[in-house]
mmCIF file of C-alpha atoms in Angstrom:
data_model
loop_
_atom_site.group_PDB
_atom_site.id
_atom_site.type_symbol
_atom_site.label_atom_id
_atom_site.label_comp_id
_atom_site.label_asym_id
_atom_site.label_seq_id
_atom_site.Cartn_x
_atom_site.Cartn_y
_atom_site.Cartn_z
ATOM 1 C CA UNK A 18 -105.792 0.096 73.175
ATOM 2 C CA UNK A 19 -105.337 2.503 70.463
ATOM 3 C CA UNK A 20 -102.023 4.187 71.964
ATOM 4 C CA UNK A 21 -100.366 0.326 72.234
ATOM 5 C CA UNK A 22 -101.513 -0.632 68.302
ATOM 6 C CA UNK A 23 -99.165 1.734 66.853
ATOM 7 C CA UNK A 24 -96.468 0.907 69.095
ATOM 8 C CA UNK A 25 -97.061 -2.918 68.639
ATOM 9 C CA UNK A 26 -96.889 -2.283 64.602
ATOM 10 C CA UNK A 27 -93.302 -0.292 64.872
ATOM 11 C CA UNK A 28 -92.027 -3.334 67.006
ATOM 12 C CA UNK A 29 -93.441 -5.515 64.456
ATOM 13 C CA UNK A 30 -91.616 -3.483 61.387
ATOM 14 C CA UNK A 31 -88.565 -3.519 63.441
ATOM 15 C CA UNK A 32 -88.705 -7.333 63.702
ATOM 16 C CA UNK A 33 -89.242 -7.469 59.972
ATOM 17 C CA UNK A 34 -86.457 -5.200 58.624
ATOM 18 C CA UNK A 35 -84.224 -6.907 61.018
ATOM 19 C CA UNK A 36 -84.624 -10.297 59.828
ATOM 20 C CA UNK A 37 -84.427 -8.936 55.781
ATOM 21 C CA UNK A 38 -80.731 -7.195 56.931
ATOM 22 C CA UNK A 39 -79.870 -10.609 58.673
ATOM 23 C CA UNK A 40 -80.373 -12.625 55.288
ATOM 24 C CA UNK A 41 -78.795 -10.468 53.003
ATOM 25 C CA UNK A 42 -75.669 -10.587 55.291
ATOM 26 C CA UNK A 43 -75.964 -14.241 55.247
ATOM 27 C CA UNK A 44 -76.661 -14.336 51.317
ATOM 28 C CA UNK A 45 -73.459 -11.916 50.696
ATOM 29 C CA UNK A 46 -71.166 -13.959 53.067
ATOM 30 C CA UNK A 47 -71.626 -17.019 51.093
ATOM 31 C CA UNK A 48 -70.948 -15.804 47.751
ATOM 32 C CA UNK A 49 -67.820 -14.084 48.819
ATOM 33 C CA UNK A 50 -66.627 -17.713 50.617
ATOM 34 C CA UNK A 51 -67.280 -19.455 47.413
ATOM 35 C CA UNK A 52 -65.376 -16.561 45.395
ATOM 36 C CA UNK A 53 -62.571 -17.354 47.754
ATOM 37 C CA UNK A 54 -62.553 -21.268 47.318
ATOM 38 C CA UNK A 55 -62.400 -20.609 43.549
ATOM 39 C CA UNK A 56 -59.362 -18.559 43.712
ATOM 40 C CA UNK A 57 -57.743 -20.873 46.169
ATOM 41 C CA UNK A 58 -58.656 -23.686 43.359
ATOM 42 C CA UNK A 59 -57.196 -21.833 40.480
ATOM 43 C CA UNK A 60 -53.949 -21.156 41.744
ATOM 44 C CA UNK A 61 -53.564 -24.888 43.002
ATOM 45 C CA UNK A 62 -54.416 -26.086 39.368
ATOM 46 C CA UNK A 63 -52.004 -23.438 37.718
ATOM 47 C CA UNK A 64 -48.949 -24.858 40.013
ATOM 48 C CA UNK A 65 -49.903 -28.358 39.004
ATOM 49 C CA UNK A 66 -49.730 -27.389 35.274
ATOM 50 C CA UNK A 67 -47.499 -30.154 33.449
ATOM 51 C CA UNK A 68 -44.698 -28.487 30.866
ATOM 52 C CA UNK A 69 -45.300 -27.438 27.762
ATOM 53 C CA UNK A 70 -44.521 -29.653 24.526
ATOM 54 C CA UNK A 71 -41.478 -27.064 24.243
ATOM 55 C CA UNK A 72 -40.409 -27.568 27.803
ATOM 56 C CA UNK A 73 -39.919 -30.725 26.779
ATOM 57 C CA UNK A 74 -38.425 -31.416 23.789
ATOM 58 C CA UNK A 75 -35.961 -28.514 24.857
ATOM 59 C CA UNK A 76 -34.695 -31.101 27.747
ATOM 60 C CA UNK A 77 -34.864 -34.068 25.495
ATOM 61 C CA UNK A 78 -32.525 -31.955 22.785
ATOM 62 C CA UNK A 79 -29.985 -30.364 25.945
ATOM 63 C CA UNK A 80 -29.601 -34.359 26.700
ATOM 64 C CA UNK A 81 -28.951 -35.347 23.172
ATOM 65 C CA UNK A 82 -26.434 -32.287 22.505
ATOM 66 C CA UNK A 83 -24.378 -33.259 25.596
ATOM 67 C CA UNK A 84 -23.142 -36.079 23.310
ATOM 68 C CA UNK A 85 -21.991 -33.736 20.332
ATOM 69 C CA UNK A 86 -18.052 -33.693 19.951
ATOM 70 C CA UNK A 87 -15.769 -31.097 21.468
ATOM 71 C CA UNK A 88 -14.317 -31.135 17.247
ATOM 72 C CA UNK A 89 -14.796 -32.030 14.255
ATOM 73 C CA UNK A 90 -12.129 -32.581 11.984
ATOM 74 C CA UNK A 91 -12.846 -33.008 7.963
ATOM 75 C CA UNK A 92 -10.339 -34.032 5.432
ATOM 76 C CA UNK A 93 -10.798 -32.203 1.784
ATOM 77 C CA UNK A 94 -9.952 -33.550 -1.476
ATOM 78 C CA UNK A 95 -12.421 -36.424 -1.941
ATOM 79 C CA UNK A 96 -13.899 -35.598 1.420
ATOM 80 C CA UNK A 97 -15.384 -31.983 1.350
ATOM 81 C CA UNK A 98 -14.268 -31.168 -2.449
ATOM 82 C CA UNK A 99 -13.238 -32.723 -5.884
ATOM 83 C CA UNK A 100 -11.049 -32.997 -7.601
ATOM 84 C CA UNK A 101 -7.755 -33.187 -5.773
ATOM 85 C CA UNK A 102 -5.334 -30.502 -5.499
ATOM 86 C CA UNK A 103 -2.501 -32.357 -7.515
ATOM 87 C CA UNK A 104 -5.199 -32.867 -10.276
ATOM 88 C CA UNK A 105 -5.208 -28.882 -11.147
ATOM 89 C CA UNK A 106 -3.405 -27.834 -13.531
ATOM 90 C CA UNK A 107 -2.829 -24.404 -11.217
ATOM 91 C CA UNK A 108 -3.102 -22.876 -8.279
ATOM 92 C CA UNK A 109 -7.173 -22.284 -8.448
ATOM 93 C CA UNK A 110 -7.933 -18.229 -7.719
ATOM 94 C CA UNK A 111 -11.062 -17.492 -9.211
ATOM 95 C CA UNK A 112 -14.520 -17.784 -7.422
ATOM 96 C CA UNK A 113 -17.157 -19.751 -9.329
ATOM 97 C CA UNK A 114 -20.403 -17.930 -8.399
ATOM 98 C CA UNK A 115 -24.155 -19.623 -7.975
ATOM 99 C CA UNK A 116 -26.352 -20.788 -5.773
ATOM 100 C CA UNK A 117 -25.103 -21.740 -1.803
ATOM 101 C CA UNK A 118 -28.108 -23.814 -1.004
ATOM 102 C CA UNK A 119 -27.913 -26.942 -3.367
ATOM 103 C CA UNK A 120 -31.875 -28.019 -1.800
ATOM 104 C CA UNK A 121 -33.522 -24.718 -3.200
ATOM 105 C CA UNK A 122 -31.183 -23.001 -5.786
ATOM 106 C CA UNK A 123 -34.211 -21.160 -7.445
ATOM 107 C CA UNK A 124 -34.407 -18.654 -4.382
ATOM 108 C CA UNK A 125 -30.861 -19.541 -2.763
ATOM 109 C CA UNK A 126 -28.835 -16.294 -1.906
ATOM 110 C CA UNK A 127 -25.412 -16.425 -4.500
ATOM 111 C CA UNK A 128 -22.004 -16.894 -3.400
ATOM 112 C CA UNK A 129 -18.269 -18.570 -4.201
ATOM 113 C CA UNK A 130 -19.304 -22.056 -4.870
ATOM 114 C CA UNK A 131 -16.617 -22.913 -6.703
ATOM 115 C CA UNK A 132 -12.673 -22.156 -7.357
ATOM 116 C CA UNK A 133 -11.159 -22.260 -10.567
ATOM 117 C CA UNK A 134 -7.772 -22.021 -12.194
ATOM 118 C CA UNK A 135 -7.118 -18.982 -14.361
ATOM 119 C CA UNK A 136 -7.431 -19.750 -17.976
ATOM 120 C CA UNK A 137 -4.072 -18.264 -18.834
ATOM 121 C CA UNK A 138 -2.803 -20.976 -16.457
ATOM 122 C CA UNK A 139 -4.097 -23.636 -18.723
ATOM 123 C CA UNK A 140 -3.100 -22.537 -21.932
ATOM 124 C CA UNK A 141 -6.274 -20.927 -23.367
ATOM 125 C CA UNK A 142 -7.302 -17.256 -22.708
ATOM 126 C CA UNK A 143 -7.971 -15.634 -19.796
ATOM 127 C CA UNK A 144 -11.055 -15.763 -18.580
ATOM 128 C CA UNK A 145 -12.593 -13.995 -15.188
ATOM 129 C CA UNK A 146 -14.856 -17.184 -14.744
ATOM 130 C CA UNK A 147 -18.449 -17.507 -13.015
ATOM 131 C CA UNK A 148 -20.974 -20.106 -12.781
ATOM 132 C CA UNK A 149 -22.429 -18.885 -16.657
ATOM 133 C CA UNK A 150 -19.295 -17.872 -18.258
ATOM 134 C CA UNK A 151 -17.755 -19.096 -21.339
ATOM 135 C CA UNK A 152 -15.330 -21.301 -19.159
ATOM 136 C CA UNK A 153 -15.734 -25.253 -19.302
ATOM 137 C CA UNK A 154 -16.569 -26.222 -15.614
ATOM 138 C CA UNK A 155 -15.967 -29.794 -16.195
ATOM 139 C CA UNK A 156 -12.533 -29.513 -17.634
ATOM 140 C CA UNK A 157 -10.879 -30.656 -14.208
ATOM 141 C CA UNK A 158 -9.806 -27.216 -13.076
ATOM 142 C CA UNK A 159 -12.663 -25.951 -11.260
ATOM 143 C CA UNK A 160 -12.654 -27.169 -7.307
ATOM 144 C CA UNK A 161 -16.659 -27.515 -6.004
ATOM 145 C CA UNK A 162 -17.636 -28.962 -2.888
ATOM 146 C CA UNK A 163 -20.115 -31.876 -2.686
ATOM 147 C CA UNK A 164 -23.191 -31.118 -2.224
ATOM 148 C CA UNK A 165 -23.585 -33.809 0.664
ATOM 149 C CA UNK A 166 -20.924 -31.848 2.110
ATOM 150 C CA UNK A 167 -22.148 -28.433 1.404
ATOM 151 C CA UNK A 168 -25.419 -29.391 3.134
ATOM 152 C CA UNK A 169 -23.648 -30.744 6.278
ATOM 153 C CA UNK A 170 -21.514 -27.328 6.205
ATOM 154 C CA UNK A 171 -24.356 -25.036 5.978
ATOM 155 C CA UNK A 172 -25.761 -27.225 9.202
ATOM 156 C CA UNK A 173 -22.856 -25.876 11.241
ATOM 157 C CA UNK A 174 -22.866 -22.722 10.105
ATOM 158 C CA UNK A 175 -26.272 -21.843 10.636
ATOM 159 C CA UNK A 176 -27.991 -24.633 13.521
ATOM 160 C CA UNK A 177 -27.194 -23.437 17.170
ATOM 161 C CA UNK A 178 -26.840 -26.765 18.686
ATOM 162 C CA UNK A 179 -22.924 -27.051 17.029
ATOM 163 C CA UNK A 180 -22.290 -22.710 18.448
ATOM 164 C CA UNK A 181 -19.843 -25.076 20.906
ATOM 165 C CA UNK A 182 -18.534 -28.080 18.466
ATOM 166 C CA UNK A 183 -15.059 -25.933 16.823
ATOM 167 C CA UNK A 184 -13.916 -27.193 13.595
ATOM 168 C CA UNK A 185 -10.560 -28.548 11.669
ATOM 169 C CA UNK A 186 -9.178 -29.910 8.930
ATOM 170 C CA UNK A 187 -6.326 -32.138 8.372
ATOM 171 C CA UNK A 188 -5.556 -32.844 4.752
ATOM 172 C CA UNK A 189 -1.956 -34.386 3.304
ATOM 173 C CA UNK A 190 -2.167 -32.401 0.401
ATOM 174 C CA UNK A 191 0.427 -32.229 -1.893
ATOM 175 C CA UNK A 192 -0.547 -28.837 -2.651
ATOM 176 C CA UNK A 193 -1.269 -27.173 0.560
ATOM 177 C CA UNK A 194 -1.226 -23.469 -0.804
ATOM 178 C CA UNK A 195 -3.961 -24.634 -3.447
ATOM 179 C CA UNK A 196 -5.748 -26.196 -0.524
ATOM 180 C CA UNK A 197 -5.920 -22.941 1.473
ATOM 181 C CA UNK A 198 -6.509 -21.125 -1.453
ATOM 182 C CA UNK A 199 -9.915 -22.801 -2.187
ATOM 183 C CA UNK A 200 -10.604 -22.527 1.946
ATOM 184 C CA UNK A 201 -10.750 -18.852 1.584
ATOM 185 C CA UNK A 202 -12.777 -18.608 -1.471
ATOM 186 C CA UNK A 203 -15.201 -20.919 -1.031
ATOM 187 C CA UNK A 204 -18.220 -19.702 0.938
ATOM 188 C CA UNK A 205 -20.945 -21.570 2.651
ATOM 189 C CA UNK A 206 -23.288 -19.069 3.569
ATOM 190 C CA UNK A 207 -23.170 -15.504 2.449
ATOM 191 C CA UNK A 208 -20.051 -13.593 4.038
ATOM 192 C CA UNK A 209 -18.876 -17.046 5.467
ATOM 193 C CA UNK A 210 -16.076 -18.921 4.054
ATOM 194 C CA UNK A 211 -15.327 -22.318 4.941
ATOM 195 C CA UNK A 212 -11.925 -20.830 5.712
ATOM 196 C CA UNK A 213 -13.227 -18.909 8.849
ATOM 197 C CA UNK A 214 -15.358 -21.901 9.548
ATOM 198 C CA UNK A 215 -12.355 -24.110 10.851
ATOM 199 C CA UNK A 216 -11.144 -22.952 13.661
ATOM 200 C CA UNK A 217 -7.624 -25.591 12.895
ATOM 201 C CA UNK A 218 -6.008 -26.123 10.300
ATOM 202 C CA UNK A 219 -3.256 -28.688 9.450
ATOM 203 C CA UNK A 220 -2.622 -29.347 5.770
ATOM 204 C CA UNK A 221 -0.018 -31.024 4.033
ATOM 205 C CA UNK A 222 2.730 -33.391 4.349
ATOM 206 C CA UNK A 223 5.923 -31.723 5.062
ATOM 207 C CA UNK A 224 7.940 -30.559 8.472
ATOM 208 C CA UNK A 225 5.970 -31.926 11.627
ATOM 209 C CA UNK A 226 3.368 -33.745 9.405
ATOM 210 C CA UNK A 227 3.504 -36.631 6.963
ATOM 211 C CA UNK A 228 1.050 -38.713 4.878
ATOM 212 C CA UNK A 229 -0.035 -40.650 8.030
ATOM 213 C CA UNK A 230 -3.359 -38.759 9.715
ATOM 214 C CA UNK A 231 -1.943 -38.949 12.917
ATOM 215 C CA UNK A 232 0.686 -36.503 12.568
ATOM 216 C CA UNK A 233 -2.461 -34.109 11.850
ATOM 217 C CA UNK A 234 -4.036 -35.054 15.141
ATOM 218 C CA UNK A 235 -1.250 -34.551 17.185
ATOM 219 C CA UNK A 236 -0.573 -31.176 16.139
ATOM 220 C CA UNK A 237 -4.572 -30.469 16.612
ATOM 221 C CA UNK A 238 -4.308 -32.116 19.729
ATOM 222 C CA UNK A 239 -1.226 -30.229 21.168
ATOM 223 C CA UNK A 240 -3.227 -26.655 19.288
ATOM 224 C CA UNK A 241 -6.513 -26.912 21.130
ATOM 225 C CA UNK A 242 -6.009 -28.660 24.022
ATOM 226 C CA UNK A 243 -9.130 -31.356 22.902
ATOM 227 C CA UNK A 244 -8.731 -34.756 23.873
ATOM 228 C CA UNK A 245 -8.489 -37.364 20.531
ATOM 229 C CA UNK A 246 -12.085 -39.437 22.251
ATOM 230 C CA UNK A 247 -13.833 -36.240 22.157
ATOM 231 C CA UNK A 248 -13.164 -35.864 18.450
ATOM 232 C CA UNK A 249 -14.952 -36.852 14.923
ATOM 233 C CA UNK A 250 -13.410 -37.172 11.987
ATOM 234 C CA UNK A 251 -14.186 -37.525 7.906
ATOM 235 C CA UNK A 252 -11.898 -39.212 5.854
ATOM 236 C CA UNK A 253 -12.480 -40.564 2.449
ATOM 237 C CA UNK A 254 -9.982 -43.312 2.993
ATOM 238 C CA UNK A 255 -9.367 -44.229 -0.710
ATOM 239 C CA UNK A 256 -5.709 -43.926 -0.477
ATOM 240 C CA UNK A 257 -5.105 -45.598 2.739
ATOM 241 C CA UNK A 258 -7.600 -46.404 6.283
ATOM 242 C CA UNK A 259 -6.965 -43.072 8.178
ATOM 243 C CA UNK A 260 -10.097 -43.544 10.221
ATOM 244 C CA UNK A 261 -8.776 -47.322 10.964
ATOM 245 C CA UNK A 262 -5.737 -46.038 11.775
ATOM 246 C CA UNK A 263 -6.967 -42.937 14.232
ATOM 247 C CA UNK A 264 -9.467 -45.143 15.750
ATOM 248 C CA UNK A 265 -6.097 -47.570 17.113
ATOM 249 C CA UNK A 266 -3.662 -45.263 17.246
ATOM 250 C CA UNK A 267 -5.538 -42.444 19.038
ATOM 251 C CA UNK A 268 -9.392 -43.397 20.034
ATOM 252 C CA UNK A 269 -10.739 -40.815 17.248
ATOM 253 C CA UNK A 270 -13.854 -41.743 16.376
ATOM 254 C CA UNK A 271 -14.188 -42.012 12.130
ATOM 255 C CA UNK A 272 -16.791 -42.123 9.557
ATOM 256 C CA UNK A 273 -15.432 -43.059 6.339
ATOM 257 C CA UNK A 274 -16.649 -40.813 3.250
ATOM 258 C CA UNK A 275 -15.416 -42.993 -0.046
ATOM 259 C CA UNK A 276 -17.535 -41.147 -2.213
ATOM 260 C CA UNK A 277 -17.562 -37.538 -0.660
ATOM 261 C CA UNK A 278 -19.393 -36.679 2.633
ATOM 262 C CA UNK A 279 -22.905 -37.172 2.517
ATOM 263 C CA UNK A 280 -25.434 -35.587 4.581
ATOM 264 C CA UNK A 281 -26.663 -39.370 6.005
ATOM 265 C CA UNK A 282 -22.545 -40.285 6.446
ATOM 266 C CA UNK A 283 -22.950 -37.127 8.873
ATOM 267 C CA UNK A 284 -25.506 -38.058 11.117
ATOM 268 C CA UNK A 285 -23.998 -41.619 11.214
ATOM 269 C CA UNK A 286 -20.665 -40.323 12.480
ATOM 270 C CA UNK A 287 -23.247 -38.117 15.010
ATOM 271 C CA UNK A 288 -24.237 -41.512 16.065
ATOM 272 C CA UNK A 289 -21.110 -43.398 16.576
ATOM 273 C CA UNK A 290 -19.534 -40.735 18.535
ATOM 274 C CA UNK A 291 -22.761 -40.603 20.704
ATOM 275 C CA UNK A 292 -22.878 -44.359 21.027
ATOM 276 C CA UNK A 293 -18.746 -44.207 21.927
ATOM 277 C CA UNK A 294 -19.183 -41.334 24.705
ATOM 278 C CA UNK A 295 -22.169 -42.813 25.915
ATOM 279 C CA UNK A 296 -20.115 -46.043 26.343
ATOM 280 C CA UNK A 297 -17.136 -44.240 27.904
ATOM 281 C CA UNK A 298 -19.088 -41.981 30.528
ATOM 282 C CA UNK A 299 -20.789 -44.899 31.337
ATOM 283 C CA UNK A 300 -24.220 -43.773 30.103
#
């Protein structure tokens, strides 16, 4: 009896330490599975994520630029600038400096914002110019854009959305050489003249073009190869309908400008031409 009670205690330990093993195996297992399940459930919620707010406004603005226009074509006196070419009393040379953003000209970088006629050419002295010289700027021979239209050509220059809308200007100017004088002179952001902005140019009203518009277009037509429905054009129209006209002639869409372009003008020519190629690709 005394040999078999230490045997029956060792069987009994065994028994014991068996069944502790057995449970913590158990206990282990279970944690891990439930480890397992939560990864599982993670990755299924992190496919189902919905799209950020930049996702989508980034496919609601690639839909709305697929309606910009292959070109846009501006005319200039009374359009982008005043006064008219055949109001100078010269050929305008000198750069007006000051500031190139007309909404915050307190911290605006400086630039050509203007183009005036030499002095010498008017019969006074002759004067280098600039924005605080002793020059009159409101004698009538210092060219300025609007500043409706100096807002809608900093908008080109500097948004992304137009990298892929190119350019023009057709003008009748009876001074083309003034014209393109001011075109080079006149910048719109620093180290950008509106000159290098427009990709076409067809100015005046001699050779291949005349005072009607549409000699313009053709020649911009035949140049880039753009079809007249996928253009936009600004015209001020005070000295004869040349959007009327383009619209029947040639299916350009036209946003008349009486009173120089404005920035709200812009977006409204935006919207007919989006409303017209909607219409025509059946959208």
């Amino acid at each position: 009896g005394a040999a078999a009670e230490p045997t029956a205690l060792w069987i009994t330990g065994t028994i014991i330490i068996i069944l502790i093993m057995g449970k913590r195996s158990r206990s282990g297992s279970s944690r891990s599975g439930k480890q397992s399940d939560a990864g599982q459930s993670t990755g299924g919620t992190s496919q189902e994520t919905p799209p950020t707010q930049q996702q989508q406004n980034t496919a609601t603005s690639s839909t709305t630029d697929a309606f910009l226009p292959s070109m846009i074509v501006f005319d200039l006196d009374d359009c982008l600038w005043h006064p008219e070419m055949h109001e100078l009393p010269g050929k305008p040379t000198i750069a007006v400096e000051g500031p190139l953003d007309p909404q915050n000209p307190a911290t605006s970088a400086l630039g050509s914002v203007g183009v005036r006629v030499p002095s010498n050419r008017r019969g006074g002295g002759f004067s280098w110019g600039g924005i605080n010289g002793d020059d009159d700027d409101d004698d009538g021979s210092c060219v300025y854009l609007y500043d409706g239209a100096r807002l809608v050509l900093r908008d080109l220059a500097l948004d992304p959305k137009y990298s892929n809308v190119q350019l023009a200007a057709a003008s009748s100017s009876l001074e083309p050489s003034y014209s393109r004088a001011c075109l080079q002179q006149l910048e719109i952001v620093p180290d950008v003249t509106l000159h290098s902005m427009l990709t076409f140019q067809q100015i005046g009203r001699t050779g291949k073009l005349t005072s009607r518009k549409t000699t313009h277009f053709r020649e911009l037509q035949m140049e880039s190869n753009v079809p007249y429905e996928e253009m936009l054009f600004f015209d001020d129209c005070n000295w004869g309908d040349h959007v009327g006209d383009l619209e029947r002639s040639c299916g350009v869409v036209g946003q008349r400008t009486p009173n120089g372009l404005t920035l709200e003008q812009f977006h409204q020519g935006l919207r007919k031409y989006q409303a017209a190629a909607k219409k025509r690709l059946g959208n």
